[in-house]
Amino acid sequence: MTSELIYNRIINFSINEMIPDRVVVYKSQGIKQEPKVSKKINDLYDHALSIFTQDVEPKGILKEISIPEFAEVFQGNGENEENTPVQHIFPLADSLALFAFTLGKTISDTISGLFSRKDFALAYMLDSIASASADKAAFMVEQKRDKSSKTLLYSPGYCGWHISGQQQLFKKLEPGQIGISLNDQFLMIPLKSISGVLITGKKEIHNFDHDFTFCAQCTTFSCIDRQEHVIN
Amino acid sequence: MNILQQISDQIDLGDDEKVYELTTTAIEQKIPVKQILDEGLLQGMNIVGRKFKEHEIFLPEVLMAAKAMNAGMELVKPLLLSGNVPMKARVVIGTVRGDLHDIGKNLVGVMLKGAGFEIIDLGNDVTPERFIETAKAEGAQFIGMSALLTTTMPVMKEVVDRIRSENLEDKIRTLIGGAAVSKGYAEEIGATAYCYDGSNAIDYLNSVI
Ligand code: B1M
């Protein structure tokens, strides 16, 4: 991926930069690092990673959007929660860009194939690597977008932005160009894909309290780590 | 060491080739097939399950053991069927219509199989009709549904409602799981149980069969 992301364009990611941290993958599988991860698991990870690097076809798409245009996208089908962090953040942004990213279809097909061949452990390890990699893509664009201020990706399906918001986002961004489609339940195909809006601005704009109505049901609390990263 | 003990040990080690070999030998030695299942294959998986619960091993090791168990089951299952030896229970599982998240459902299926249940996996994007028609045709006692999206979880209610309207509640019970759902949602739609993960599903099924 090249320096700063400021254009409307398709972004090609290098495969090496998509490799997630082994510790993150182990954590997602509940594997404890202490006292020591077994050789069996380490070998499994290495095997899955070699498949991952062969099969992954990472591609992103980015489109600058104005605040009024995004207001319309965010409105979606009118199903958002009444009060959401994003509605307070985006009007304060210096710039906004819609973003989507996919690891491609092959990796999902390979995971399914491994399961059918009863290679359960390998399939699950590959799945976890791919999930962590898709998450990493968000972090990478956030880092590279604009070094003079702070960028975070906010996604439909999180923090009160209803997942049906994908429809408006897709209309504007047209990620079909990189092979992502949306089914009628707003699920992106291929599965290992992410979407959202990159909000760039002063670090303070990303700061919000975690007392929205939906916070009570949240199981991920990923916003806390993400905020800490840009604010501190 | 007796051969059933060896099968159990090799399951614990996750060696599918050894389990296949040893199970073949056990069958040739005319050991009753139910005994091979209970004292070899299931015994091995019980040990693995216990170690997993006590955090001695992790999910990848359980899945390697499950693959080894499967290698033995391939040989044993046709004999169980031809000898009319009943399996624990038959469970139809799938990810509901509109949802393609199947890794969690797959893991649950593997773990249930490892615990001796017969699993009919319908894959993902499964309609209510398919769940119910398959359960009826196969004489399954349970339907297990998975959903990761709030937009797809209402399909679970459709299944539960249809079971009720067809008066099948006494014959087919419903289990739900996945990130979108909760115990509260299971109660709200009248599903029989909410299962947090595969171990939880095994515990639930063992407690009711
Ligand atoms: C029959 O009985 C049973 C019994 C137990 C059963 C069962 C059935 N089925 C499951 N279980 C249970 O046992 C299994 C084994 O322990 C478990 O199965 P799971 O499938 O839950 O577990 C898997 C083994 C591992 N878990 C997972 O793979 C999902 C984990 C979470 C964090 C997650 C991940 C990793 C990802 N995601 Co995303 N993702 C989330 C998830 C939040 C969460 N806490 O679960 C969820 C599902 N995602 C969400 C969203 C919004 C999205 N994701 C997206 C993307 C991604 C990644 C690509 C980064 C990645 C991979 C996705 C994948 N699964 O392939 C996007 C959509 C992708 C798409 N294709 O459309 C996107 C839309 C975000 C975006 N706009 O980009 C949320 C959905 C919210 C909603 N409104 O519906 C979400 C709940 C996160 C959140 N907000 O808290 C149990 O649930």
Coordinates of C-alpha atoms and ligand atoms in Angstrom, one line a residue:
Chain A
M1 CA 0.0 0.0 0.0
T2 CA 1.5 3.4 -0.9
S3 CA 1.9 6.4 1.5
E4 CA -1.2 8.5 2.2
L5 CA -4.7 7.6 1.1
I6 CA -6.2 10.7 -0.3
Y7 CA -7.7 9.7 -3.6
N8 CA -10.8 8.0 -4.9
R9 CA -9.4 4.7 -5.9
I10 CA -8.8 1.0 -5.6
I11 CA -6.0 0.1 -3.3
N12 CA -3.9 -3.0 -3.7
F13 CA -2.4 -4.3 -0.5
S14 CA 0.7 -6.4 -0.4
I15 CA 0.2 -9.9 1.0
N16 CA 3.0 -9.5 3.5
E17 CA 1.5 -6.5 5.1
M18 CA -1.8 -8.4 5.5
I19 CA -0.3 -11.1 7.8
P20 CA -1.7 -10.6 11.3
D21 CA 0.1 -10.9 14.5
R22 CA 0.3 -14.5 15.7
V23 CA -0.5 -13.4 19.2
V24 CA -3.8 -11.8 18.0
V25 CA -4.8 -15.0 16.2
Y26 CA -4.0 -17.2 19.2
K27 CA -6.0 -14.8 21.5
S28 CA -9.0 -15.1 19.2
Q29 CA -8.9 -18.9 19.6
G30 CA -8.5 -18.6 23.4
I31 CA -5.0 -20.0 23.2
K32 CA -2.9 -18.9 26.2
Q33 CA 0.7 -17.9 25.6
E34 CA 1.8 -18.9 29.1
P35 CA 3.6 -21.1 30.0
K36 CA 4.2 -22.0 26.3
V37 CA 2.2 -22.7 23.1
S38 CA 2.5 -26.3 22.0
K39 CA 4.6 -27.2 19.0
K40 CA 1.4 -28.8 17.5
I41 CA -0.4 -25.4 17.6
N42 CA 2.6 -23.5 16.3
D43 CA 3.0 -25.9 13.4
L44 CA -0.7 -25.6 12.6
Y45 CA -0.4 -21.9 12.6
D46 CA 2.6 -22.0 10.2
H47 CA 0.7 -24.4 7.9
A48 CA -2.4 -22.2 7.9
L49 CA -0.3 -19.1 7.3
S50 CA 1.3 -20.6 4.2
I51 CA -2.1 -21.3 2.8
F52 CA -3.2 -17.8 3.7
T53 CA -0.4 -16.2 1.8
Q54 CA -1.2 -18.3 -1.3
D55 CA -4.9 -17.7 -1.3
V56 CA -5.4 -14.2 -0.2
E57 CA -6.3 -11.5 -2.7
P58 CA -6.5 -8.3 -0.6
K59 CA -8.1 -5.3 -2.3
G60 CA -9.6 -2.1 -0.9
I61 CA -11.6 0.8 -2.3
L62 CA -11.8 4.3 -1.0
K63 CA -13.9 7.2 -2.0
E64 CA -13.8 10.7 -0.6
I65 CA -17.2 12.1 0.5
S66 CA -18.5 15.4 1.8
I67 CA -20.1 15.8 5.2
P68 CA -23.6 16.5 3.7
E69 CA -23.2 13.5 1.4
F70 CA -22.2 11.3 4.3
A71 CA -25.1 12.5 6.4
E72 CA -27.4 10.9 3.7
V73 CA -25.4 7.7 3.7
F74 CA -25.4 7.5 7.5
Q75 CA -29.2 8.0 7.5
G76 CA -29.4 4.7 5.7
N77 CA -32.8 3.1 5.8
G78 CA -33.7 5.1 9.0
E79 CA -33.0 2.2 11.3
N80 CA -30.1 3.6 13.3
E81 CA -30.3 4.0 17.1
E82 CA -31.6 7.4 18.1
N83 CA -28.3 8.5 19.6
T84 CA -25.0 7.2 18.2
P85 CA -21.4 8.3 18.5
V86 CA -20.9 8.6 14.7
Q87 CA -23.6 11.2 14.3
H88 CA -21.7 13.5 16.7
I89 CA -18.2 12.7 15.2
F90 CA -18.6 13.1 11.4
P91 CA -19.8 16.7 11.3
L92 CA -16.6 17.6 13.1
A93 CA -14.4 15.8 10.6
D94 CA -11.7 17.4 8.4
S95 CA -12.3 14.7 5.8
L96 CA -14.4 11.6 5.2
A97 CA -13.9 8.6 3.0
L98 CA -16.1 5.6 2.4
F99 CA -14.0 2.4 2.5
A100 CA -14.4 -1.3 1.8
F101 CA -11.9 -4.1 1.8
T102 CA -11.9 -7.8 1.0
L103 CA -9.6 -10.7 1.3
G104 CA -11.3 -12.2 -1.8
K105 CA -13.3 -15.3 -2.4
T106 CA -10.6 -17.9 -2.7
I107 CA -9.7 -17.8 1.0
S108 CA -13.4 -18.5 2.1
D109 CA -13.6 -21.3 -0.4
T110 CA -10.4 -22.8 0.9
I111 CA -11.7 -22.6 4.5
S112 CA -15.0 -24.4 3.5
G113 CA -13.0 -27.0 1.5
L114 CA -10.8 -27.8 4.5
F115 CA -13.8 -28.2 6.7
S116 CA -15.4 -30.6 4.2
R117 CA -12.2 -32.6 4.1
K118 CA -12.4 -32.8 7.9
D119 CA -9.3 -30.7 8.4
F120 CA -11.1 -28.9 11.2
A121 CA -8.2 -27.5 13.1
L122 CA -6.5 -26.2 10.0
A123 CA -9.8 -24.7 8.7
Y124 CA -10.4 -22.9 11.9
M125 CA -6.8 -21.6 12.2
L126 CA -7.0 -20.3 8.6
D127 CA -10.4 -18.7 9.4
S128 CA -8.9 -16.9 12.5
I129 CA -5.9 -15.7 10.5
A130 CA -8.2 -14.3 7.8
S131 CA -10.5 -12.6 10.4
A132 CA -7.5 -11.0 12.1
S133 CA -6.1 -9.9 8.7
A134 CA -9.4 -8.2 7.7
D135 CA -9.3 -6.3 11.0
K136 CA -5.7 -5.4 10.4
A137 CA -6.7 -3.8 7.1
A138 CA -8.9 -1.3 8.9
F139 CA -6.0 -0.4 11.2
M140 CA -3.6 0.0 8.3
V141 CA -5.8 2.5 6.4
E142 CA -6.4 4.4 9.6
Q143 CA -2.6 4.7 10.0
K144 CA -1.9 5.7 6.4
R145 CA -4.7 8.0 5.7
D146 CA -3.4 11.4 6.9
K147 CA -0.5 11.6 9.2
S148 CA -1.2 15.2 10.4
S149 CA -4.5 14.2 12.1
K150 CA -6.2 11.1 13.4
T151 CA -8.4 8.7 11.4
L152 CA -10.7 5.9 12.6
L153 CA -12.9 3.6 10.6
Y154 CA -16.5 3.4 11.8
S155 CA -18.6 0.6 10.4
P156 CA -22.3 -0.2 9.8
G157 CA -23.3 -2.9 12.3
Y158 CA -21.3 -1.2 15.1
C159 CA -22.2 1.4 17.8
G160 CA -25.8 2.0 16.8
W161 CA -25.2 2.4 13.0
H162 CA -27.6 -0.2 11.8
I163 CA -26.2 -2.9 9.5
S164 CA -28.8 -2.0 6.9
G165 CA -26.7 1.2 6.4
Q166 CA -24.6 -1.0 4.2
Q167 CA -27.1 -0.5 1.4
Q168 CA -26.5 3.3 1.1
L169 CA -22.8 2.9 1.6
F170 CA -22.6 0.4 -1.2
K171 CA -24.6 2.7 -3.5
K172 CA -22.1 5.5 -3.1
L173 CA -18.9 3.5 -2.9
E174 CA -19.6 0.7 -5.5
P175 CA -17.3 -1.9 -4.0
G176 CA -18.5 -4.3 -6.8
Q177 CA -15.4 -3.0 -8.5
I178 CA -13.3 -5.0 -6.1
G179 CA -15.6 -8.0 -6.1
I180 CA -17.8 -7.3 -3.0
S181 CA -21.5 -7.7 -3.2
L182 CA -24.2 -7.4 -0.6
N183 CA -27.0 -10.0 0.0
D184 CA -30.5 -9.0 1.1
Q185 CA -29.6 -9.4 4.8
F186 CA -26.8 -6.8 4.2
L187 CA -24.0 -9.4 4.5
M188 CA -21.0 -8.8 2.3
I189 CA -19.8 -11.6 0.0
P190 CA -16.9 -12.6 0.2
L191 CA -17.3 -13.1 3.9
K192 CA -13.9 -11.8 4.9
S193 CA -14.7 -8.2 4.0
I194 CA -15.1 -5.0 6.0
S195 CA -16.7 -1.6 5.2
G196 CA -17.2 1.8 6.8
V197 CA -16.3 5.4 6.8
L198 CA -12.9 6.7 7.6
I199 CA -13.3 9.8 9.7
T200 CA -10.2 12.1 9.8
G201 CA -9.9 15.0 12.2
K202 CA -8.5 16.2 15.5
K203 CA -8.0 13.4 17.9
E204 CA -10.6 14.8 20.4
I205 CA -13.4 14.2 18.0
H206 CA -13.0 10.5 18.4
N207 CA -13.5 10.6 22.1
F208 CA -16.9 9.5 23.4
D209 CA -18.3 8.0 26.6
H210 CA -19.6 4.5 26.5
D211 CA -23.0 5.0 27.9
F212 CA -25.1 4.7 24.8
T213 CA -28.2 2.4 25.1
F214 CA -26.5 -0.2 22.9
C215 CA -23.3 -0.3 25.0
A216 CA -25.0 -2.4 27.6
Q217 CA -25.4 -5.3 25.1
C218 CA -21.9 -4.9 23.5
T219 CA -19.6 -7.9 23.8
T220 CA -16.6 -6.6 21.9
F221 CA -15.8 -3.1 23.4
S222 CA -13.4 -2.7 20.5
C223 CA -14.1 1.0 20.6
I224 CA -12.1 1.4 23.8
D225 CA -8.8 0.0 22.4
R226 CA -9.4 1.9 19.1
Q227 CA -10.0 5.2 20.9
E228 CA -7.0 4.8 23.2
H229 CA -4.9 4.3 20.1
V230 CA -5.7 7.6 18.6
I231 CA -6.4 9.7 21.6
N232 CA -3.3 8.9 23.7
Chain B
M1 CA -2.1 -52.0 26.4
N2 CA -5.6 -53.0 25.3
I3 CA -6.6 -51.9 21.8
L4 CA -9.5 -49.7 22.9
Q5 CA -7.2 -47.9 25.3
Q6 CA -4.8 -47.3 22.4
I7 CA -7.6 -45.9 20.3
S8 CA -8.5 -43.5 23.1
D9 CA -4.9 -42.5 23.5
Q10 CA -4.4 -41.8 19.8
I11 CA -7.5 -39.7 19.8
D12 CA -6.1 -37.7 22.6
L13 CA -2.9 -37.2 20.5
G14 CA -5.0 -36.3 17.4
D15 CA -3.4 -39.0 15.2
D16 CA -6.1 -39.8 12.7
E17 CA -4.1 -42.4 10.8
K18 CA -3.3 -44.4 13.9
V19 CA -7.0 -44.2 15.0
Y20 CA -8.1 -45.5 11.6
E21 CA -5.6 -48.4 11.7
L22 CA -6.4 -49.3 15.3
T23 CA -10.2 -49.2 14.7
T24 CA -9.7 -51.4 11.7
T25 CA -7.9 -53.9 13.8
A26 CA -10.5 -53.7 16.6
I27 CA -13.2 -54.5 14.1
E28 CA -11.2 -57.4 12.7
Q29 CA -10.8 -58.7 16.2
K30 CA -14.6 -58.8 16.4
I31 CA -14.8 -56.5 19.4
P32 CA -18.4 -55.4 19.6
V33 CA -18.8 -52.2 17.7
K34 CA -20.7 -50.4 20.5
Q35 CA -17.7 -51.2 22.8
I36 CA -15.3 -49.8 20.2
L37 CA -17.4 -46.6 20.1
D38 CA -17.9 -46.2 23.9
E39 CA -14.6 -47.4 25.3
G40 CA -12.3 -46.4 22.4
L41 CA -13.5 -43.4 20.4
L42 CA -15.9 -41.7 22.8
Q43 CA -13.6 -42.4 25.8
G44 CA -10.8 -40.6 23.9
M45 CA -13.0 -37.6 23.2
N46 CA -14.2 -37.5 26.8
I47 CA -10.6 -37.2 27.9
V48 CA -10.0 -34.4 25.4
G49 CA -13.2 -32.6 26.5
R50 CA -12.1 -32.7 30.1
K51 CA -8.7 -31.4 29.3
F52 CA -10.2 -28.6 27.2
K53 CA -12.5 -27.6 30.1
E54 CA -9.6 -27.6 32.4
H55 CA -7.6 -25.4 30.0
E56 CA -4.9 -28.1 29.6
I57 CA -5.4 -28.0 25.9
F58 CA -7.0 -25.5 23.4
L59 CA -9.6 -25.6 20.7
P60 CA -7.1 -26.6 17.9
E61 CA -6.1 -29.7 19.8
V62 CA -9.8 -30.6 20.3
L63 CA -10.3 -30.2 16.6
M64 CA -7.3 -32.4 15.8
A65 CA -8.8 -35.0 18.2
A66 CA -12.2 -34.6 16.5
K67 CA -10.5 -35.4 13.1
A68 CA -9.0 -38.5 14.6
M69 CA -12.4 -39.5 16.1
N70 CA -13.9 -39.0 12.7
A71 CA -11.4 -41.4 11.0
G72 CA -12.6 -44.1 13.4
M73 CA -16.3 -43.2 13.1
E74 CA -16.1 -43.7 9.3
L75 CA -15.4 -47.3 10.0
V76 CA -17.8 -47.8 12.9
K77 CA -20.8 -45.8 11.7
P78 CA -21.9 -48.2 9.0
L79 CA -21.7 -51.1 11.5
L80 CA -23.7 -49.2 14.1
L81 CA -26.4 -48.5 11.5
S82 CA -26.5 -52.1 10.1
G83 CA -26.6 -53.5 13.7
N84 CA -29.3 -51.0 14.7
V85 CA -27.2 -49.7 17.5
P86 CA -28.7 -46.3 18.3
M87 CA -26.6 -43.1 18.3
K88 CA -27.1 -40.7 21.2
A89 CA -29.5 -38.4 19.3
R90 CA -29.8 -36.9 15.8
V91 CA -29.4 -33.2 15.4
V92 CA -30.0 -31.1 12.3
I93 CA -27.8 -28.0 12.3
G94 CA -27.3 -25.1 10.0
T95 CA -26.7 -21.3 9.7
V96 CA -30.0 -19.6 9.1
R97 CA -31.3 -18.1 5.8
G98 CA -29.4 -15.0 4.7
D99 CA -26.4 -15.7 6.9
L100 CA -23.1 -17.2 5.6
H101 CA -21.2 -17.2 8.9
D102 CA -20.6 -20.9 9.3
I103 CA -17.3 -21.3 11.2
G104 CA -19.0 -21.3 14.6
K105 CA -21.7 -23.7 13.5
N106 CA -19.1 -26.0 12.0
L107 CA -17.2 -26.0 15.3
V108 CA -20.3 -26.9 17.2
G109 CA -21.1 -29.6 14.7
V110 CA -17.6 -31.1 15.0
M111 CA -17.8 -31.0 18.8
L112 CA -21.3 -32.6 18.9
K113 CA -20.1 -35.4 16.6
G114 CA -17.1 -35.9 18.8
A115 CA -19.5 -36.4 21.8
G116 CA -21.4 -39.1 19.9
F117 CA -24.3 -37.3 18.4
E118 CA -25.4 -37.8 14.9
I119 CA -25.2 -34.5 13.0
I120 CA -26.9 -33.6 9.8
D121 CA -25.3 -30.4 8.7
L122 CA -27.3 -28.4 6.2
G123 CA -24.6 -25.7 5.7
N124 CA -25.4 -22.1 5.6
D125 CA -28.3 -19.9 4.3
V126 CA -30.8 -22.6 5.4
T127 CA -34.5 -21.8 5.1
P128 CA -37.0 -22.7 7.9
E129 CA -38.7 -25.2 5.5
R130 CA -35.4 -27.0 5.0
F131 CA -34.6 -27.2 8.7
I132 CA -38.0 -28.6 9.5
E133 CA -38.5 -30.9 6.5
T134 CA -35.0 -32.4 7.0
A135 CA -35.7 -32.9 10.7
K136 CA -39.0 -34.7 9.9
A137 CA -37.5 -36.8 7.1
E138 CA -34.5 -37.9 9.2
G139 CA -36.3 -38.3 12.5
A140 CA -34.1 -35.8 14.2
Q141 CA -34.9 -34.8 17.8
F142 CA -33.2 -31.5 17.6
I143 CA -32.7 -28.6 15.3
G144 CA -29.6 -26.4 16.0
M145 CA -29.5 -23.0 14.4
S146 CA -26.7 -20.4 14.2
A147 CA -26.9 -16.7 13.4
L148 CA -24.3 -14.0 13.7
L149 CA -26.4 -11.0 12.5
T150 CA -29.3 -9.2 14.0
T151 CA -30.9 -9.2 10.6
T152 CA -30.8 -13.0 10.3
M153 CA -31.8 -14.0 13.8
P154 CA -35.6 -13.6 13.1
V155 CA -35.4 -16.7 10.9
M156 CA -34.9 -18.7 14.1
K157 CA -38.3 -17.5 15.3
E158 CA -39.8 -18.6 12.0
V159 CA -38.5 -22.1 12.6
V160 CA -39.8 -22.2 16.2
D161 CA -43.2 -20.8 15.2
R162 CA -43.5 -23.4 12.4
I163 CA -42.7 -26.2 14.8
R164 CA -45.4 -25.0 17.1
S165 CA -48.0 -24.6 14.3
E166 CA -47.3 -28.1 13.1
N167 CA -47.6 -29.5 16.7
L168 CA -44.0 -30.9 16.5
E169 CA -42.8 -29.4 19.8
D170 CA -42.7 -32.7 21.6
K171 CA -40.8 -34.3 18.8
I172 CA -38.3 -31.6 17.7
R173 CA -36.5 -29.3 20.1
T174 CA -34.7 -26.2 19.1
L175 CA -31.2 -25.0 20.1
I176 CA -29.9 -21.6 19.1
G177 CA -26.4 -20.0 19.2
G178 CA -24.2 -17.4 17.6
A179 CA -23.1 -13.9 18.4
A180 CA -26.4 -12.3 17.6
V181 CA -28.5 -14.3 20.1
S182 CA -28.7 -14.7 23.8
K183 CA -30.6 -16.7 26.5
G184 CA -33.1 -13.9 26.6
Y185 CA -33.7 -14.1 22.9
A186 CA -34.2 -17.9 23.1
E187 CA -36.8 -17.3 25.8
E188 CA -38.5 -14.5 23.8
I189 CA -39.0 -16.7 20.7
G190 CA -39.7 -19.9 22.6
A191 CA -36.6 -21.8 21.5
T192 CA -35.8 -24.7 23.8
A193 CA -32.3 -23.7 24.6
Y194 CA -29.6 -21.1 24.0
C195 CA -26.1 -22.6 23.8
Y196 CA -23.1 -20.4 24.3
D197 CA -20.6 -22.7 22.5
G198 CA -20.0 -26.3 21.5
S199 CA -19.2 -27.6 25.1
N200 CA -22.3 -25.9 26.3
A201 CA -24.4 -27.5 23.5
I202 CA -22.9 -31.0 24.5
D203 CA -23.8 -30.4 28.2
Y204 CA -27.3 -29.3 27.3
L205 CA -28.0 -32.3 25.0
N206 CA -26.5 -34.8 27.4
S207 CA -28.7 -33.3 30.1
V208 CA -31.9 -33.8 28.1
I209 CA -31.5 -37.1 26.2
Ligands
B1M1 C1 -26.9 -24.8 17.2 O1 -26.4 -24.4 18.4 C2 -25.4 -23.5 18.4 C3 -24.7 -23.4 19.6 C4 -23.6 -22.5 19.7 C5 -23.3 -21.8 18.6 C6 -24.0 -21.9 17.4 C7 -25.1 -22.7 17.3 N1 -23.5 -21.1 16.5 C8 -22.4 -20.5 17.1 N2 -22.3 -20.9 18.3 C9 -21.3 -20.6 19.4 O2 -20.3 -21.6 19.3 C10 -19.3 -21.2 18.4 C11 -18.0 -21.7 18.9 O3 -17.6 -21.2 20.1 C12 -19.4 -19.6 18.4 O4 -19.5 -19.3 17.0 P1 -19.1 -17.9 16.4 O5 -19.4 -17.9 15.0 O6 -19.8 -16.8 17.3 O7 -17.6 -17.8 16.7 C13 -16.6 -18.1 15.8 C14 -15.9 -19.4 16.0 C15 -15.6 -16.9 15.9 N3 -16.2 -15.7 15.8 C16 -16.3 -15.0 14.7 O8 -15.8 -15.4 13.6 C17 -17.0 -13.7 14.7 C18 -16.4 -12.7 15.7 C19 -16.7 -11.2 15.5 C20 -15.8 -10.4 16.3 C21 -16.5 -10.8 14.0 C22 -15.5 -11.0 13.1 C23 -14.2 -11.8 13.5 C24 -15.4 -10.4 11.8 N4 -16.3 -9.6 11.3 CO1 -18.0 -9.1 12.2 N5 -17.6 -10.0 13.7 C25 -18.6 -10.1 14.6 C26 -18.2 -11.0 15.7 C27 -18.5 -10.5 17.1 C28 -18.6 -11.7 18.1 N6 -18.4 -11.3 19.3 O9 -18.9 -12.8 17.8 C29 -19.9 -9.6 14.2 C30 -20.7 -10.8 13.8 N7 -19.6 -8.7 13.1 C31 -20.4 -7.7 12.9 C32 -20.4 -6.8 11.9 C33 -21.2 -5.6 12.0 C34 -19.5 -6.9 10.8 N8 -18.5 -7.9 10.7 C35 -17.8 -7.8 9.6 C36 -16.6 -8.3 9.3 C37 -15.9 -9.1 10.1 C38 -14.4 -9.6 9.8 C39 -14.2 -9.9 8.4 C40 -13.4 -8.6 10.3 C41 -14.4 -10.8 10.8 C42 -14.7 -12.1 10.1 C43 -16.1 -12.5 10.0 C44 -16.3 -14.0 9.9 N9 -16.9 -14.6 10.9 O10 -15.8 -14.6 9.0 C45 -18.6 -7.0 8.6 C46 -19.5 -7.9 7.8 C47 -18.8 -8.9 7.1 C48 -19.6 -9.4 5.9 N10 -19.1 -10.3 5.2 O11 -20.7 -8.9 5.7 C49 -19.5 -6.1 9.6 C50 -20.8 -5.8 9.0 C51 -18.7 -4.8 9.8 C52 -18.4 -4.0 8.6 N11 -19.4 -3.1 8.3 O12 -17.4 -4.1 8.0 C53 -21.4 -7.6 14.1 C54 -22.8 -8.0 13.6 C55 -23.8 -7.0 14.2 C56 -25.2 -7.1 13.6 N12 -25.8 -6.0 13.7 O13 -25.6 -8.1 13.2 C57 -20.7 -8.6 15.1 C58 -21.7 -9.2 16.1 C59 -19.7 -7.6 15.9 C60 -20.4 -6.6 16.8 N13 -21.0 -5.6 16.4 O14 -20.4 -6.9 18.0 C61 -20.5 -19.3 19.3 O15 -21.3 -18.2 18.9

